[in-house]
């Protein structure tokens, strides 16, 4: 993994971990899944910029929804 990508992944994991440990674990699992898929078949991913290929994580939107839902639930219980 490129060093910049690794640093970005660590920062993203930390961001999720501060908000929702379950989301952080799901992010790590999805990152590992993507890495395995890329290693297994690197040429199968769509072309991207500068001769690279792109593998989009399938859980990123789901993780955001989980975080927002938990924050809303927490905020709703704060007022009762």
Coordinates of N, CA, C and O in Angstrom, one line a residue:
X1 N 0.9 -1.2 0.0 CA 0.0 0.0 0.0 C 0.9 1.2 0.0 O 1.9 1.3 0.7
X2 N 0.5 2.2 -0.8 CA 1.3 3.5 -0.8 C 1.3 4.1 0.5 O 0.3 4.1 1.2
X3 N 2.4 4.7 1.0 CA 2.5 5.3 2.3 C 1.4 6.4 2.6 O 0.8 6.5 3.7
X4 N 1.1 7.2 1.5 CA 0.0 8.2 1.7 C -1.4 7.5 1.9 O -2.2 8.0 2.7
X5 N -1.6 6.5 1.2 CA -2.9 5.7 1.3 C -3.0 5.1 2.7 O -4.0 5.1 3.3
X6 N -1.8 4.6 3.2 CA -1.8 4.0 4.5 C -2.1 5.0 5.6 O -2.9 4.8 6.5
X7 N -1.5 6.2 5.5 CA -1.8 7.3 6.4 C -3.2 7.7 6.4 O -3.8 8.0 7.4
X8 N -3.8 7.8 5.2 CA -5.2 8.2 5.1 C -6.1 7.1 5.7 O -7.1 7.5 6.4
X9 N -5.8 5.9 5.5 CA -6.6 4.8 6.1 C -6.5 4.8 7.6 O -7.5 4.7 8.3
X10 N -5.3 5.1 8.1 CA -5.2 5.2 9.6 C -6.0 6.4 10.1 O -6.7 6.3 11.1
X11 N -6.0 7.5 9.4 CA -6.7 8.7 9.9 C -8.2 8.4 9.8 O -9.0 8.8 10.7
X12 N -8.6 7.7 8.7 CA -10.1 7.4 8.6 C -10.5 6.4 9.7 O -11.6 6.6 10.3
X13 N -9.7 5.4 10.0 CA -10.0 4.5 11.0 C -10.1 5.3 12.4 O -11.1 5.0 13.1
X14 N -9.2 6.1 12.7 CA -9.3 6.9 13.9 C -10.5 7.8 14.0 O -11.1 7.9 15.0
X15 N -10.9 8.4 12.8 CA -12.1 9.2 12.8 C -13.3 8.3 13.1 O -14.1 8.7 14.0
X16 N -13.4 7.2 12.5 CA -14.6 6.3 12.8 C -14.5 5.8 14.3 O -15.5 5.8 15.0
X17 N -13.3 5.5 14.8 CA -13.2 4.9 16.1 C -13.6 5.9 17.2 O -14.2 5.5 18.2
X18 N -13.4 7.2 17.0 CA -13.8 8.2 17.9 C -15.3 8.4 18.0 O -15.8 8.8 19.0
X19 N -16.0 8.0 16.9 CA -17.4 8.2 16.8 C -18.2 6.9 17.1 O -19.3 6.9 17.6
X20 N -17.6 5.8 16.6 CA -18.3 4.5 16.7 C -17.3 3.4 16.5 O -16.9 3.1 15.4
X21 N -16.9 2.7 17.6 CA -16.0 1.6 17.4 C -16.4 0.5 16.5 O -15.6 -0.1 15.8
X22 N -17.7 0.2 16.4 CA -18.2 -0.8 15.5 C -18.0 -0.4 14.0 O -17.6 -1.2 13.2
X23 N -18.2 0.9 13.8 CA -18.0 1.4 12.4 C -16.5 1.3 12.1 O -16.1 1.0 11.0
X24 N -15.6 1.6 13.1 CA -14.2 1.5 12.8 C -13.8 0.1 12.5 O -13.0 -0.2 11.6
X25 N -14.3 -0.9 13.2 CA -14.1 -2.3 12.9 C -14.6 -2.7 11.5 O -13.9 -3.4 10.8
X26 N -15.7 -2.2 11.2 CA -16.3 -2.5 9.8 C -15.4 -1.9 8.8 O -15.2 -2.5 7.7
X27 N -14.9 -0.7 9.0 CA -14.0 0.0 8.0 C -12.8 -0.9 7.8 O -12.3 -1.1 6.7
X28 N -12.2 -1.3 8.9 CA -11.0 -2.1 8.8 C -11.2 -3.4 8.1 O -10.4 -3.8 7.2
X29 N -12.4 -4.1 8.4 CA -12.7 -5.3 7.7 C -12.9 -5.1 6.2 O -12.4 -5.8 5.3
X30 N -13.6 -4.0 5.8 CA -13.8 -3.6 4.4 C -12.5 -3.3 3.7 O -12.2 -3.7 2.6
X31 N -11.6 -2.6 4.4 CA -10.3 -2.3 3.8 C -9.5 -3.6 3.5 O -8.9 -3.8 2.5
X32 N -9.5 -4.5 4.5 CA -8.8 -5.8 4.3 C -9.5 -6.6 3.1 O -8.8 -7.2 2.3
X33 N -10.8 -6.6 3.0 CA -11.5 -7.2 1.9 C -11.1 -6.6 0.6 O -10.8 -7.4 -0.4
X34 N -11.0 -5.3 0.5 CA -10.6 -4.7 -0.7 C -9.2 -5.0 -1.1 O -8.9 -5.3 -2.3
X35 N -8.3 -5.0 -0.1 CA -6.9 -5.4 -0.4 C -6.8 -6.8 -0.9 O -6.1 -7.0 -1.9
X36 N -7.6 -7.7 -0.4 CA -7.5 -9.1 -0.9 C -8.1 -9.2 -2.3 O -7.5 -9.9 -3.1
X37 N -9.1 -8.5 -2.6 CA -9.7 -8.5 -3.9 C -8.7 -7.9 -4.9 O -8.5 -8.4 -6.1
X38 N -8.0 -6.8 -4.6 CA -7.0 -6.2 -5.5 C -5.9 -7.1 -5.7 O -5.4 -7.3 -6.9
X39 N -5.4 -7.8 -4.7 CA -4.2 -8.7 -4.9 C -4.6 -9.9 -5.7 O -3.9 -10.3 -6.6
X40 N -5.9 -10.4 -5.5 CA -6.3 -11.6 -6.3 C -6.5 -11.2 -7.8 O -6.2 -12.1 -8.6
X41 N -6.9 -10.0 -8.1 CA -7.2 -9.7 -9.5 C -7.0 -8.2 -9.7 O -8.0 -7.5 -9.9
X42 N -5.7 -7.8 -9.8 CA -5.5 -6.3 -9.9 C -5.9 -5.7 -11.1 O -6.3 -4.5 -11.2
X43 N -6.0 -6.4 -12.2 CA -6.4 -5.8 -13.5 C -7.9 -5.7 -13.7 O -8.3 -5.2 -14.7
X44 N -8.7 -6.3 -12.8 CA -10.1 -6.3 -13.0 C -10.8 -5.0 -12.6 O -12.0 -4.8 -12.9
X45 N -10.1 -4.1 -11.9 CA -10.7 -2.9 -11.4 C -10.6 -1.8 -12.5 O -9.7 -1.7 -13.3
X46 N -11.6 -0.9 -12.5 CA -11.7 0.2 -13.5 C -10.5 1.1 -13.5 O -9.9 1.4 -12.4
X47 N -10.1 1.5 -14.7 CA -9.0 2.5 -14.8 C -9.3 3.8 -14.1 O -10.5 4.2 -14.0
X48 N -8.3 4.4 -13.5 CA -8.5 5.7 -12.8 C -7.5 6.6 -13.3 O -7.0 6.5 -14.4
X49 N -7.1 7.6 -12.5 CA -6.1 8.6 -12.9 C -4.7 8.1 -12.8 O -4.4 7.3 -12.0
X50 N -3.9 8.7 -13.7 CA -2.4 8.4 -13.7 C -2.0 7.0 -13.8 O -1.1 6.5 -13.1
X51 N -2.8 6.2 -14.5 CA -2.5 4.8 -14.7 C -2.8 3.9 -13.6 O -2.3 2.8 -13.5
X52 N -3.6 4.4 -12.6 CA -4.0 3.6 -11.5 C -5.3 2.9 -11.7 O -6.0 3.2 -12.8
X53 N -5.7 2.1 -10.8 CA -7.0 1.4 -10.9 C -7.7 1.7 -9.6 O -7.1 2.0 -8.6
X54 N -9.1 1.7 -9.6 CA -9.8 2.1 -8.4 C -10.7 1.0 -7.9 O -11.5 0.4 -8.7
X55 N -10.7 0.7 -6.6 CA -11.5 -0.3 -6.0 C -12.3 0.5 -4.9 O -11.6 0.9 -3.9
X56 N -13.5 0.7 -5.1 CA -14.3 1.5 -4.1 C -14.9 0.6 -3.0 O -15.5 -0.4 -3.3
X57 N -14.7 1.0 -1.7 CA -15.2 0.2 -0.6 C -16.7 0.2 -0.7 O -17.4 1.2 -1.0
X58 N -17.3 -0.9 -0.4 CA -18.8 -1.0 -0.5 C -19.5 -0.5 0.8 O -20.7 -0.3 0.8
X59 N -18.7 -0.4 1.9 CA -19.4 -0.1 3.2 C -19.2 1.4 3.6 O -19.8 1.8 4.6
X60 N -18.5 2.2 2.8 CA -18.3 3.6 3.3 C -19.6 4.4 3.5 O -19.7 5.0 4.5
X61 N -20.6 4.2 2.7 CA -21.9 4.9 2.9 C -22.6 4.3 4.1 O -23.2 5.0 4.9
X62 N -22.6 3.0 4.2 CA -23.2 2.3 5.3 C -22.6 2.7 6.6 O -23.3 3.0 7.6
X63 N -21.3 2.9 6.7 CA -20.7 3.3 7.9 C -21.1 4.7 8.3 O -21.4 5.0 9.4
X64 N -21.2 5.6 7.3 CA -21.7 6.9 7.6 C -23.1 6.9 8.1 O -23.5 7.6 9.0
X65 N -24.0 6.1 7.5 CA -25.3 6.0 8.0 C -25.4 5.5 9.4 O -26.1 6.0 10.2
X66 N -24.6 4.5 9.7 CA -24.6 4.0 11.1 C -24.2 5.0 12.1 O -24.8 5.2 13.1
X67 N -23.1 5.8 11.7 CA -22.7 6.9 12.6 C -23.7 7.9 12.8 O -24.0 8.3 13.9
X68 N -24.3 8.4 11.7 CA -25.4 9.4 11.8 C -26.6 8.9 12.6 O -27.1 9.6 13.5
X69 N -27.0 7.6 12.4 CA -28.1 7.1 13.1 C -27.8 7.0 14.6 O -28.6 7.4 15.5
X70 N -26.6 6.6 15.0 CA -26.3 6.5 16.4 C -26.2 7.9 17.0 O -26.6 8.1 18.2
X71 N -25.7 8.9 16.3 CA -25.6 10.2 16.8 C -27.0 10.8 17.0 O -27.3 11.4 18.0
X72 N -27.9 10.5 16.1 CA -29.3 11.0 16.2 C -30.0 10.3 17.4 O -30.7 11.0 18.2
X73 N -29.8 9.0 17.6 CA -30.3 8.3 18.7 C -29.8 8.8 20.0 O -30.6 9.1 21.0
X74 N -28.5 9.1 20.1 CA -27.9 9.6 21.3 C -28.5 11.0 21.6 O -28.8 11.3 22.7
X75 N -28.6 11.9 20.6 CA -29.1 13.2 20.8 C -30.5 13.2 21.2 O -31.0 14.0 22.0
X76 N -31.3 12.3 20.7 CA -32.7 12.2 21.0 C -32.9 11.7 22.5 O -33.7 12.3 23.2
X77 N -32.0 10.9 23.0 CA -32.1 10.4 24.4 C -31.6 11.5 25.3 O -31.9 11.5 26.5
X78 N -30.7 12.4 24.8 CA -30.2 13.5 25.7 C -31.3 14.4 26.2 O -31.2 15.1 27.2
X79 N -32.4 14.5 25.4 CA -33.5 15.5 25.7 C -34.6 14.8 26.5 O -35.6 15.5 26.8
X80 N -34.5 13.6 26.8 CA -35.6 13.0 27.6 C -35.3 13.0 29.1 O -34.3 13.2 29.5

